[in-house]
Short mmCIF file of C-alpha atoms in Angstrom, two decimals:
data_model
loop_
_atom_site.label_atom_id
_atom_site.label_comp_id
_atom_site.label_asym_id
_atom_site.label_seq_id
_atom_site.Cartn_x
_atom_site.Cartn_y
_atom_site.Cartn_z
CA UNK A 2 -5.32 24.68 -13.27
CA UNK A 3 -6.05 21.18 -14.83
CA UNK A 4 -6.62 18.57 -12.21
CA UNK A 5 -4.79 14.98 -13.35
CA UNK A 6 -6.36 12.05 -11.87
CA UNK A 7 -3.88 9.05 -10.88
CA UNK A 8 -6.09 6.78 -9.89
CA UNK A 9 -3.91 4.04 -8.07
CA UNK A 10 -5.85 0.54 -8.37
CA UNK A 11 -5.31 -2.70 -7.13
CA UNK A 12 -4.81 -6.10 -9.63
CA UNK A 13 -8.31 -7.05 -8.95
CA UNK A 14 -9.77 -4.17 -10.74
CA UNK A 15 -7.11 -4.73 -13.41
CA UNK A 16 -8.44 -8.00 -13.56
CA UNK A 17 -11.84 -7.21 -13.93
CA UNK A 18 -10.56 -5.02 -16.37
CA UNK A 19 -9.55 -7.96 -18.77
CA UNK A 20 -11.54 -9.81 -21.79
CA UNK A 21 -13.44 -12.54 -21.36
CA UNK A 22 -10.91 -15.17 -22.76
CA UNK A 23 -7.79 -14.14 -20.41
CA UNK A 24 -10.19 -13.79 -17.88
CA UNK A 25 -11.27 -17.70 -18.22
CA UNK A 26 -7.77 -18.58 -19.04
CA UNK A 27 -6.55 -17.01 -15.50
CA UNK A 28 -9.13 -19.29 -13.63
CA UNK A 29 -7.20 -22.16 -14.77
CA UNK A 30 -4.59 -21.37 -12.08
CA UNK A 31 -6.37 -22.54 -8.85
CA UNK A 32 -3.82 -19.87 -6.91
CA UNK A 33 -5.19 -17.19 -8.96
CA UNK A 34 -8.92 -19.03 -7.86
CA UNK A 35 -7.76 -18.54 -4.63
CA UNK A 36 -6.27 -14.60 -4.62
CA UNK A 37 -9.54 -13.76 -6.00
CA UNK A 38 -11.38 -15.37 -3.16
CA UNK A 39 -9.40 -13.45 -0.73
CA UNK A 40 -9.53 -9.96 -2.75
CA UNK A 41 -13.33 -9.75 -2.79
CA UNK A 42 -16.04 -8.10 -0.08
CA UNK A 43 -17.19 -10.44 2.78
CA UNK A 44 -20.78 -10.48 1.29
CA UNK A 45 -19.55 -11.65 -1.91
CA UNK A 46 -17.09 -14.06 -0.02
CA UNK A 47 -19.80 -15.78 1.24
CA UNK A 48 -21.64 -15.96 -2.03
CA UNK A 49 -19.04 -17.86 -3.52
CA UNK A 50 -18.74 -20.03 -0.88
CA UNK A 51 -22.71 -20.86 -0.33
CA UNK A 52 -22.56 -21.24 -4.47
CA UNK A 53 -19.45 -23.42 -4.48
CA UNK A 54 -21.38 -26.89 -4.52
CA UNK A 55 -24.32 -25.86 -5.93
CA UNK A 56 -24.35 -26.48 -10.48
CA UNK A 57 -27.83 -24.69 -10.85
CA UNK A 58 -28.63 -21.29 -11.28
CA UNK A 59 -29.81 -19.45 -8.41
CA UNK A 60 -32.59 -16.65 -9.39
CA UNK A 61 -31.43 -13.03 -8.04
CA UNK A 62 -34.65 -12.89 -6.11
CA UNK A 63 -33.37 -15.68 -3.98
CA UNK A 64 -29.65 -14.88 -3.83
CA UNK A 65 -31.13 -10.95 -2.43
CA UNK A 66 -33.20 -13.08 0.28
CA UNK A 67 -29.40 -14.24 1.52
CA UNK A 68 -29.35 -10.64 3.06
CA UNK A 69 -31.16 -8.55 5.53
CA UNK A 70 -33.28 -5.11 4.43
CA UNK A 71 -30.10 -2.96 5.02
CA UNK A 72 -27.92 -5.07 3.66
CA UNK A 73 -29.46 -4.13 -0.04
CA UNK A 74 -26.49 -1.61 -0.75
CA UNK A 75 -23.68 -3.84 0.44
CA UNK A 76 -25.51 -6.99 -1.62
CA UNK A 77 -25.21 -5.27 -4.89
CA UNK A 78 -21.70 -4.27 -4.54
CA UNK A 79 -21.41 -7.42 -3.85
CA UNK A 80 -22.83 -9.15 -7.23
CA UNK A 81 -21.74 -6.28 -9.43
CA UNK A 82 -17.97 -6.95 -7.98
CA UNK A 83 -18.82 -10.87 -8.93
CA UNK A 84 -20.03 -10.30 -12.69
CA UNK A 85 -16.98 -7.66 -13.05
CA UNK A 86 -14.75 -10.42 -12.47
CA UNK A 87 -17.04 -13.03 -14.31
CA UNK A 88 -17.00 -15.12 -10.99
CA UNK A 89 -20.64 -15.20 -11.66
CA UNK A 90 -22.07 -15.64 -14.91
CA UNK A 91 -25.59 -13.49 -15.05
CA UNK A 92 -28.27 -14.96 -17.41
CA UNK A 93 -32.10 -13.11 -18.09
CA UNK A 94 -35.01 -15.13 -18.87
CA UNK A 95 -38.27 -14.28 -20.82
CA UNK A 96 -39.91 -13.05 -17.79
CA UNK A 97 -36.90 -10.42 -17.70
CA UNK A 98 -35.45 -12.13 -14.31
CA UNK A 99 -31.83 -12.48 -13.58
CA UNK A 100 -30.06 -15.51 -12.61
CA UNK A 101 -26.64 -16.28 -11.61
CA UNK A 102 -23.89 -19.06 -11.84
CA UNK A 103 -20.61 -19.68 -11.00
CA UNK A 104 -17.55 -19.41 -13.56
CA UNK A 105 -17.14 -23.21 -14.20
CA UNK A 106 -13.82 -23.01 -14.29
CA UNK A 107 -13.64 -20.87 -11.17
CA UNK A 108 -16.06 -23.02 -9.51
CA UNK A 109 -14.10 -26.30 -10.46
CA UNK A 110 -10.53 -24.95 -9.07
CA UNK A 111 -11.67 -23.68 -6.24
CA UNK A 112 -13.17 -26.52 -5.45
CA UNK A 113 -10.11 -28.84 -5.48
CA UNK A 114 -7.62 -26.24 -4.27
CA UNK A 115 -9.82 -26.25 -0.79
CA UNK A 116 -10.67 -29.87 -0.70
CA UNK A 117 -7.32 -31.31 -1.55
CA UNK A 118 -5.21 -28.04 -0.84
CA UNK A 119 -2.23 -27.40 -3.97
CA UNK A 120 1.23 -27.26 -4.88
CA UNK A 121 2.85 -24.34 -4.26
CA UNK A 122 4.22 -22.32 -7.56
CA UNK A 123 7.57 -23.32 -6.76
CA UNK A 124 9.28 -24.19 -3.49
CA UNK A 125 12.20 -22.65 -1.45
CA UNK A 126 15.75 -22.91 -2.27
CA UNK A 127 17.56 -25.27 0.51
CA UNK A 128 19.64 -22.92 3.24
CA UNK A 129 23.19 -24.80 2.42
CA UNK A 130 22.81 -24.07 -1.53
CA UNK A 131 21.59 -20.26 -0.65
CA UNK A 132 24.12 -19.62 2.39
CA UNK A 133 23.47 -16.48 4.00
CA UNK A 134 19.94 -14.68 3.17
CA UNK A 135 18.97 -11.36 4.03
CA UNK A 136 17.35 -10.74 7.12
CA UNK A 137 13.61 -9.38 6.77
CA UNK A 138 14.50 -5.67 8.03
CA UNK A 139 17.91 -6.09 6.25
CA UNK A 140 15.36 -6.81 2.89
CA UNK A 141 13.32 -4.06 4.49
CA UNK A 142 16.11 -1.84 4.32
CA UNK A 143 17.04 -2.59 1.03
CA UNK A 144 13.20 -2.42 -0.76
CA UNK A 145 13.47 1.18 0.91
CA UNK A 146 16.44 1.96 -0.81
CA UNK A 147 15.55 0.71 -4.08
CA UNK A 148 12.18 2.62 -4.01
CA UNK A 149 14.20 5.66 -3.28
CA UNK A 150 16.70 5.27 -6.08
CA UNK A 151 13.85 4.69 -8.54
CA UNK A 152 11.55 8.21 -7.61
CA UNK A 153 15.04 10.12 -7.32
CA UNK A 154 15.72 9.11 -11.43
CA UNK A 155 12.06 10.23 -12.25
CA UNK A 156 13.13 13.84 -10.79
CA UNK A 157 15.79 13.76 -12.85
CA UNK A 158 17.12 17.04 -11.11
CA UNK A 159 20.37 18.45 -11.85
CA UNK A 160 21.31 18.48 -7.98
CA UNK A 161 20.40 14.86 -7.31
CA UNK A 162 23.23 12.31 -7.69
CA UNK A 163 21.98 9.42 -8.59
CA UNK A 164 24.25 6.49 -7.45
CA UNK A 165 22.45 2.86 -8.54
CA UNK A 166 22.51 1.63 -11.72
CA UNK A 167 19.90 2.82 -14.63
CA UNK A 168 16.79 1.91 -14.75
CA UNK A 169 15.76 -0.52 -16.97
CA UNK A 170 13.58 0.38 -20.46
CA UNK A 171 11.13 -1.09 -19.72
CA UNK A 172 10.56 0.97 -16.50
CA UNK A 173 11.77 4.63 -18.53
CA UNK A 174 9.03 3.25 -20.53
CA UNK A 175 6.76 3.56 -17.66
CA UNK A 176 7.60 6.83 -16.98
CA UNK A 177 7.09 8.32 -20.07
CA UNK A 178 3.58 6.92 -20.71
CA UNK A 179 2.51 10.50 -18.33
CA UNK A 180 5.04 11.21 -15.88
CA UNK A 181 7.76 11.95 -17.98
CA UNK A 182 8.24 13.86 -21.31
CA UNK A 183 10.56 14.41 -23.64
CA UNK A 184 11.30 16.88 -26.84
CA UNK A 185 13.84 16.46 -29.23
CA UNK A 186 17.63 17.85 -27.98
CA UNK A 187 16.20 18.24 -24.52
CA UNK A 188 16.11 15.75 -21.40
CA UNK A 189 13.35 14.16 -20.06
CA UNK A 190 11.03 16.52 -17.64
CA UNK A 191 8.52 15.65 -15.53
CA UNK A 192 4.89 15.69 -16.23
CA UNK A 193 1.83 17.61 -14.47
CA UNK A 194 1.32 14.15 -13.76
CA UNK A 195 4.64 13.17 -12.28
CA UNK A 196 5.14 16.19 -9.83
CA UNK A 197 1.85 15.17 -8.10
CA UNK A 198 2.63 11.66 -8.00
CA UNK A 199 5.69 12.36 -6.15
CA UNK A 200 3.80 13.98 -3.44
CA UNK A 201 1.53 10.66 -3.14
CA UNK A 202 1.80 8.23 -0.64
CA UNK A 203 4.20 5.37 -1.13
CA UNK A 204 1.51 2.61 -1.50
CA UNK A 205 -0.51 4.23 -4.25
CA UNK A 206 2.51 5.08 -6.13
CA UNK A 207 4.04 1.92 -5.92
CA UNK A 208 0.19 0.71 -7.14
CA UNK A 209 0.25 3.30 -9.86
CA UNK A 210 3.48 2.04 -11.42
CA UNK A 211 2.75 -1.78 -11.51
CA UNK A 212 -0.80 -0.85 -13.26
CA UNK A 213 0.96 0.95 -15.76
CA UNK A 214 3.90 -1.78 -16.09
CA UNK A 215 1.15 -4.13 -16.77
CA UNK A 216 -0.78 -2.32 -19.28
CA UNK A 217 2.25 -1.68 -21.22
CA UNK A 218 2.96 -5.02 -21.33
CA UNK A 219 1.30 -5.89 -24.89
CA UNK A 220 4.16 -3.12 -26.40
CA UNK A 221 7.09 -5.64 -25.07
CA UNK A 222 5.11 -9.03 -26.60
CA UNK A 223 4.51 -9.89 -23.03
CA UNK A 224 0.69 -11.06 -22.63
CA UNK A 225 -1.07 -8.71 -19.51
CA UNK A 226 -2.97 -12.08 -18.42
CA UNK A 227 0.26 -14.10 -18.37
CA UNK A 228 1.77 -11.03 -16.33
CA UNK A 229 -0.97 -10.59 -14.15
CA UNK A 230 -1.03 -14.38 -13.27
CA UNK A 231 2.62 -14.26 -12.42
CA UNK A 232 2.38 -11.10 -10.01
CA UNK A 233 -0.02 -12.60 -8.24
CA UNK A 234 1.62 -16.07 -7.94
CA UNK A 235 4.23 -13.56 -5.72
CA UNK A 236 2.13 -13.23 -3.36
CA UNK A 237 1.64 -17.16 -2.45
CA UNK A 238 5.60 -16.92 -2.13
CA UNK A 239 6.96 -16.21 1.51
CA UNK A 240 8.74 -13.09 2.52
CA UNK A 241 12.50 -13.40 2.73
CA UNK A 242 12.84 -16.94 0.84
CA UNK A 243 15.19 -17.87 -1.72
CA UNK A 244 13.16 -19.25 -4.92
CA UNK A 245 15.44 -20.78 -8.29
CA UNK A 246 15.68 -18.88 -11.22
CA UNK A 247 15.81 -21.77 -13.15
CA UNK A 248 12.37 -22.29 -12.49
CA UNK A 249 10.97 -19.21 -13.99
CA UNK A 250 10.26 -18.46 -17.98
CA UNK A 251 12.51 -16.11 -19.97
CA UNK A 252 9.79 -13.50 -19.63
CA UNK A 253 9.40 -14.17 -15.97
CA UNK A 254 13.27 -13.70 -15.41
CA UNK A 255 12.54 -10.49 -17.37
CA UNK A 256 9.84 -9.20 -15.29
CA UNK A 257 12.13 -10.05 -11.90
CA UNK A 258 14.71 -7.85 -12.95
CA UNK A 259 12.31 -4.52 -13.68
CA UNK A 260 10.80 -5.84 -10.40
CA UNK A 261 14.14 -5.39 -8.47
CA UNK A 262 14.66 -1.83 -9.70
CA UNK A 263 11.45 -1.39 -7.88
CA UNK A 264 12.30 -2.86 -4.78
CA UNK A 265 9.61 -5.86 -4.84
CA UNK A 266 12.17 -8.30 -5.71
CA UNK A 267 15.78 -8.83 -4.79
CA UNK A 268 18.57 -10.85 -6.85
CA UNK A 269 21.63 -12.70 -5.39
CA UNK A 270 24.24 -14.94 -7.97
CA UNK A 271 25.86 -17.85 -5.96
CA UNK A 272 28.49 -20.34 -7.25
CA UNK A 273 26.42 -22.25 -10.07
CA UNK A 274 22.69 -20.96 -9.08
CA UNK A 275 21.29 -17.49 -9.01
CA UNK A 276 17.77 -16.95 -6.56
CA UNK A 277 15.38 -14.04 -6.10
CA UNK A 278 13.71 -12.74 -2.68
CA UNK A 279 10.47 -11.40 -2.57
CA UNK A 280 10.07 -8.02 -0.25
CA UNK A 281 6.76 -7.33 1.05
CA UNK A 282 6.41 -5.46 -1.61
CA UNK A 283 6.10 -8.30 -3.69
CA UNK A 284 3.96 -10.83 -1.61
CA UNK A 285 1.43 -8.09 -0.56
CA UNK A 286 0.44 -7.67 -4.46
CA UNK A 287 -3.17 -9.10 -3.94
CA UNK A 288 -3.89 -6.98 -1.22
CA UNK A 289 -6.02 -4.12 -2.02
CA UNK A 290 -4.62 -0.47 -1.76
CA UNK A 291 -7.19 0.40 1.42
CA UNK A 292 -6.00 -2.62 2.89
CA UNK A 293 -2.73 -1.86 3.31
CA UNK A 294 -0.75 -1.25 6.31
CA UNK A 295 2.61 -0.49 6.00
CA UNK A 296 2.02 3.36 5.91
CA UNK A 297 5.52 4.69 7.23
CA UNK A 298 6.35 7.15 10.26
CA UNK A 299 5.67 10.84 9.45
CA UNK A 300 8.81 13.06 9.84
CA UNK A 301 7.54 16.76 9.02
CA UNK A 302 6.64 19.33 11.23
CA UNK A 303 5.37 23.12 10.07
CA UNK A 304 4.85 25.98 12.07
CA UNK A 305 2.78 29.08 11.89
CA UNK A 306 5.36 31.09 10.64
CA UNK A 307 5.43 28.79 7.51
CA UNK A 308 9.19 27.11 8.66
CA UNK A 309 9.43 23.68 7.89
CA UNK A 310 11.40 20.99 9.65
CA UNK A 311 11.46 17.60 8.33
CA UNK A 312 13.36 15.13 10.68
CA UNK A 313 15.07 12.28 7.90
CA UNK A 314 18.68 11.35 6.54
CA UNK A 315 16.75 10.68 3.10
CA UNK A 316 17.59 12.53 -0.06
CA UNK A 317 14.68 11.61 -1.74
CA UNK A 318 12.70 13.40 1.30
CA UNK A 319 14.92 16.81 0.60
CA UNK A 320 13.96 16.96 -3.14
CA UNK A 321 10.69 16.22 -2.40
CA UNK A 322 10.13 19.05 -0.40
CA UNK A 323 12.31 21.55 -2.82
CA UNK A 324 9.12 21.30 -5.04
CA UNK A 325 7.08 23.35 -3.11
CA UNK A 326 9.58 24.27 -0.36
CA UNK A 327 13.12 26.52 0.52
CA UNK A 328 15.01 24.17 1.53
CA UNK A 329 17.66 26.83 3.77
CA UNK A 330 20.05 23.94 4.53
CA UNK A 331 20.45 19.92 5.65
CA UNK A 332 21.93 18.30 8.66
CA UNK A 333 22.64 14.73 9.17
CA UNK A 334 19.04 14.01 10.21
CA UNK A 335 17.56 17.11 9.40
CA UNK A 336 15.84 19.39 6.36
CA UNK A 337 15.00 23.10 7.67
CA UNK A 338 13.25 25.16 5.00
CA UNK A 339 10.47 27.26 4.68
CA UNK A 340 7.32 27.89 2.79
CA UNK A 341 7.13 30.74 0.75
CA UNK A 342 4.97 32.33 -2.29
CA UNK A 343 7.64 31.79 -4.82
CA UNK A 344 8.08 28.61 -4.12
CA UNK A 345 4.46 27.50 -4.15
CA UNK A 346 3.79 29.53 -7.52
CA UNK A 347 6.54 27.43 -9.20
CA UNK A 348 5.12 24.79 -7.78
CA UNK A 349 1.68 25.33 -9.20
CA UNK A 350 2.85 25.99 -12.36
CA UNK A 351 4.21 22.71 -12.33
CA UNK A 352 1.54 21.13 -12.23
CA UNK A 353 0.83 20.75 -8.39
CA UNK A 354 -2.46 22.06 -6.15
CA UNK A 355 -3.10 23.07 -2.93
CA UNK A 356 -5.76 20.42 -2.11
CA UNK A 357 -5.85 17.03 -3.71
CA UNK A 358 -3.10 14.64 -4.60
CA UNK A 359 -1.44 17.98 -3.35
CA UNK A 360 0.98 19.68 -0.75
CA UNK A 361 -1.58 20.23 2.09
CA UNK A 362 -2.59 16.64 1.76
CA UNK A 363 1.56 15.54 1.52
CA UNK A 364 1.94 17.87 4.50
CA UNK A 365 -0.50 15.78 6.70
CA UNK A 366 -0.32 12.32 5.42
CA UNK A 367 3.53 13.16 6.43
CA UNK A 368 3.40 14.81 9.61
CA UNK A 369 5.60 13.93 12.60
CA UNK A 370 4.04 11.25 15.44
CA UNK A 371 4.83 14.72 17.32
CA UNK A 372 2.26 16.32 15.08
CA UNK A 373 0.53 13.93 13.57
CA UNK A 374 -2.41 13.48 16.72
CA UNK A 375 -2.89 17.85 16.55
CA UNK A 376 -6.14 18.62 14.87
CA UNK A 377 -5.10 20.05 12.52
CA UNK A 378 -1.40 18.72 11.94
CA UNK A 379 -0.74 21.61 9.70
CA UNK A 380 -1.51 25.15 10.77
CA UNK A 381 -5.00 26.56 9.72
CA UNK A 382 -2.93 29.89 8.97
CA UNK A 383 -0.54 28.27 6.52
CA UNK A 384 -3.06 25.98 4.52
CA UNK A 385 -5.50 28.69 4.23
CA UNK A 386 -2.53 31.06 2.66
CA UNK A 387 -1.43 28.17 0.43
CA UNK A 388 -5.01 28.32 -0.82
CA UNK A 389 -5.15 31.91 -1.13
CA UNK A 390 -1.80 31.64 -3.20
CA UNK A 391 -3.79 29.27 -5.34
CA UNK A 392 -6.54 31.07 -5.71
CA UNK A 393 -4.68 34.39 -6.90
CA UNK A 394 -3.28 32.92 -10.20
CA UNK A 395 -6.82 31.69 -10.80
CA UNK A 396 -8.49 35.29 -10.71
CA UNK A 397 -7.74 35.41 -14.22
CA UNK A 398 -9.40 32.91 -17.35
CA UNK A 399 -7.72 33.10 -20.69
CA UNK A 400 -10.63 32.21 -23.70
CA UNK A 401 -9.53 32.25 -27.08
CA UNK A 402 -11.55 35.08 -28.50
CA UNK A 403 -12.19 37.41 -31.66
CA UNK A 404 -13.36 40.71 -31.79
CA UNK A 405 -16.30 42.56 -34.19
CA UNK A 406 -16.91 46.30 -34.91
CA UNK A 407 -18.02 47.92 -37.87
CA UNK A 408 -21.75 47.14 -37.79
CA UNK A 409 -23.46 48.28 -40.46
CA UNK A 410 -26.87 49.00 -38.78
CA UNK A 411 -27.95 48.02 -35.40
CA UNK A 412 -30.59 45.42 -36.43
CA UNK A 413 -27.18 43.62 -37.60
CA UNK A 414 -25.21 44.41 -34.47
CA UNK A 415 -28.20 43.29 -32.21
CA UNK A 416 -28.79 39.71 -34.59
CA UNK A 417 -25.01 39.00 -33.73
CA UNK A 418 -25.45 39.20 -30.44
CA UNK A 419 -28.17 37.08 -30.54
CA UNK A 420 -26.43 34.13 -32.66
CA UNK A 421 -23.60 34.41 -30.13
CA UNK A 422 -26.17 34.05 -27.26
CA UNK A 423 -27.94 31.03 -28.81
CA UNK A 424 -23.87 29.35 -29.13
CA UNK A 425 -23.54 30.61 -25.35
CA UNK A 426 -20.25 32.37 -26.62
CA UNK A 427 -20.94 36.02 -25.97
CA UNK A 428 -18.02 36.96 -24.13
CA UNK A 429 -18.65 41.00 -24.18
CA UNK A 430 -20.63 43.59 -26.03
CA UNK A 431 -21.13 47.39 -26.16
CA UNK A 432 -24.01 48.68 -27.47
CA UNK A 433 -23.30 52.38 -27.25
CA UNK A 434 -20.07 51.69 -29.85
CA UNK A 435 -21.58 48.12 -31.68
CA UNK A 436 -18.88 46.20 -30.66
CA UNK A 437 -18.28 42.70 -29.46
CA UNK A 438 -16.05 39.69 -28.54
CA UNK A 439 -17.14 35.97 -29.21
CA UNK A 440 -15.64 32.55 -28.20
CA UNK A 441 -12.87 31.83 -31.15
CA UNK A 442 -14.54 28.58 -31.37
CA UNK A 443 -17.49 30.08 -33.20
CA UNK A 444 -15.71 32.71 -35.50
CA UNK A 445 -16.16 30.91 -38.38
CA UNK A 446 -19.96 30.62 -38.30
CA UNK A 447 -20.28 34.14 -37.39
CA UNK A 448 -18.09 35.47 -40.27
CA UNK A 449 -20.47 33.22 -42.38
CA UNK A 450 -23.83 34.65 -40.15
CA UNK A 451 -22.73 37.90 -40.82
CA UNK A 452 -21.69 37.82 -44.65
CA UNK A 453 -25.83 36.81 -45.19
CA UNK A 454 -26.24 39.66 -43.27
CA UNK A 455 -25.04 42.46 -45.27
#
């Protein structure tokens, strides 16, 4: 079964990621200066900040004398990291030695956003124009909710009800760049890709979903520099405060609103103003994905005998589990199910494994504080039988193939064989009967091989 990597990055890489020009054009914001001072390993922290004041090149014979012996791994993570994000421009000489300098336009900004400090992107909305805000687990509450609403429209599943409002295009478009897909006269199914991003954890989804947002951002006419420098201006803005609309450009008001259907954002209207609230969603954007925190409370327990119990009021949670699961029935606060062959082989055939970005791993990333501190969490008898449930619709590899009989003479059968060897697409031969079976990929050749054979 095809493995589908969903590699779930943070904006740094998608940063580094960037051309030259936007790259230059982003150090121009001294916040942006700044989230890239925070993002980067403490070696190359302190790089910067030895380099700040100094306007010549430093050779990279003396920058490795900065660092002990054993330090040699963590310094070249360190400088690689730096040139990826052009923070350090890298120059050879005739001798064939390296040298490196700071961006100038990094190196400026930085300078006078830590001397002299900077205006914020925009400040607070006064408490008597805004009246009542959200409290932060009230906005915790609802970022929950809003996440929730958005996964349940990418299953798309006839039994779940989906209550909030549609999504917005530009999100659908999201979607169907891989976890979605769509034929004509039918509706939108998921993806290989989209069944095993449901079963991954909340951060690197959420991380998955803004890095595609952002490089799909050129199809709207929306510049993925200008995007990326607004995203991370979020996180300079506090948790829970009101900010003006007013103050924001007509494709920042845009990219609020797809932003709220995610959760990161929320919107309130008053009488003559309208504000949005950053979640923590929002104004923990700069922090990398191994950085963050706010992994939530398992709630699943399994047993040996392959019942499930998953302890939640969520309805995202139930049709989670019905991808791989029995769900028998639901109580207020609990799913009871069980795992069984059937379900697991449609599961597969979907698209999900046993191991990674997979069901064991869901299963124990999940697990109930009850369960969680067992080693294992999950029985060793049911994930060894999920893998052996695996493993038995991978006994058997389908190759394209074409079959030959009829040799004239067995000099011709055995110089067939021998071309098919050389291609490494002998599949089968008999050499009682002169028969064989090649790799379809090489059936024109031999036709051709054999025709000068005759």
């Amino acid at each position: 079964m095809p493995q589908v990597r969903i590699i779930a990055k943070n904006f740094m890489d998608m940063v580094a990621s960037l051309p030259a020009i936007k790259l230059d054009r982003l150090y121009e914001n001294a916040f942006i200066c700044e989230a890239i001072l925070r993002s980067l390993p403490p070696l190359a922290k302190k790089y910067v900040l030895q380099l700040l004041y100094i306007d010549a090149p430093v050779t990279a014979s003396s920058l490795q004398e900065w660092v002990l012996v054993d330090g040699a791994s963590k310094h070249r993570v360190a400088v690689d990291r730096l040139i990826q994000l052009r923070v350090f421009t890298e120059t050879v000489d005739r001798k064939k030695e390296a040298s490196y300098k700071l961006n100038s336009m990094f190196q400026m900004n930085l300078r006078k956003h830590i001397v002299h400090g900077g205006v914020l992107p925009r400040e607070p909305m006064a408490a008597n124009i805004t009246v009542r805000l959200p409290s932060l687990e009230e906005l915790d509450s609802y970022a929950s909710q809003q996440w929730e609403c958005f996964l349940l429209h990418l299953i798309n599943s006839a039994e779940v009800e989906v209550t909030t409002k549609s999504i917005s295009p530009s999100m659908m478009k999201v979607f169907q760049r891989g976890l979605l897909s769509q034929r004509d006269n039918e509706g939108p199914r998921l993806t290989e890709s989209g069944f095993q991003f449901l079963l991954m954890d909340t951060n690197a989804q959420l991380w998955y979903i803004v890095r595609e947002y952002i490089s799909n951002s050129e199809d709207r006419g929306v510049d993925s520099a200008d995007l990326i420098s607004f995203l991370l201006e979020l996180s300079f803005h506090v948790t829970g405060e009101a900010y003006n609309m007013n103050t924001l450009s007509d494709i920042q008001r845009t990219t609020v609103k797809d932003l709220a259907d995610l959760g990161l954002i929320k919107l309130q209207q008053g009488r003559k103003d309208s504000w949005f609230i950053p979640t923590k969603l929002a104004t923990n954007l700069s922090i990398s994905l191994s950085d963050a925190s706010s992994r939530k409370q398992g709630y699943v327990v399994v047993e040996t005998n392959f019942r499930l119990y998953a302890y939640s009021t969520s309805k995202l949670h139930c049709e989670i589990l019905r991808l791989f699961a029995r769900v028998e029935y639901q109580l207020p606060n609990l799913i009871v199910g069980s795992i069984t062959k059937e379900n697991l082989y449609k599961a597969f055939s979907n698209g999900i494994t046993a191991d990674q970005a997979s069901i064991i791993l869901f299963l124990q990333q999940n697990a109930h504080p009850r369960v969680a501190e067992r080693v294992p969490s999950v029985p060793e008898n049911v994930t060894d039988q999920v893998r052996l449930w695996e493993s038995d619709l991978n006994r058997v590899e389908m190759t394209p193939a074409h079959f030959f009989d009829d040799f004239p003479s067995r000099d011709v059968f055995e110089a067939a064989c021998d071309f098919a060897r050389e291609y490494s697409s002998l599949l089968w031969e008999d050499s009682k009967k002169m028969r064989l079976i090649v790799k379809t990929e090489i059936y024109a050749h031999m036709k051709d091989f054999l025709s000068h054979q005759k």
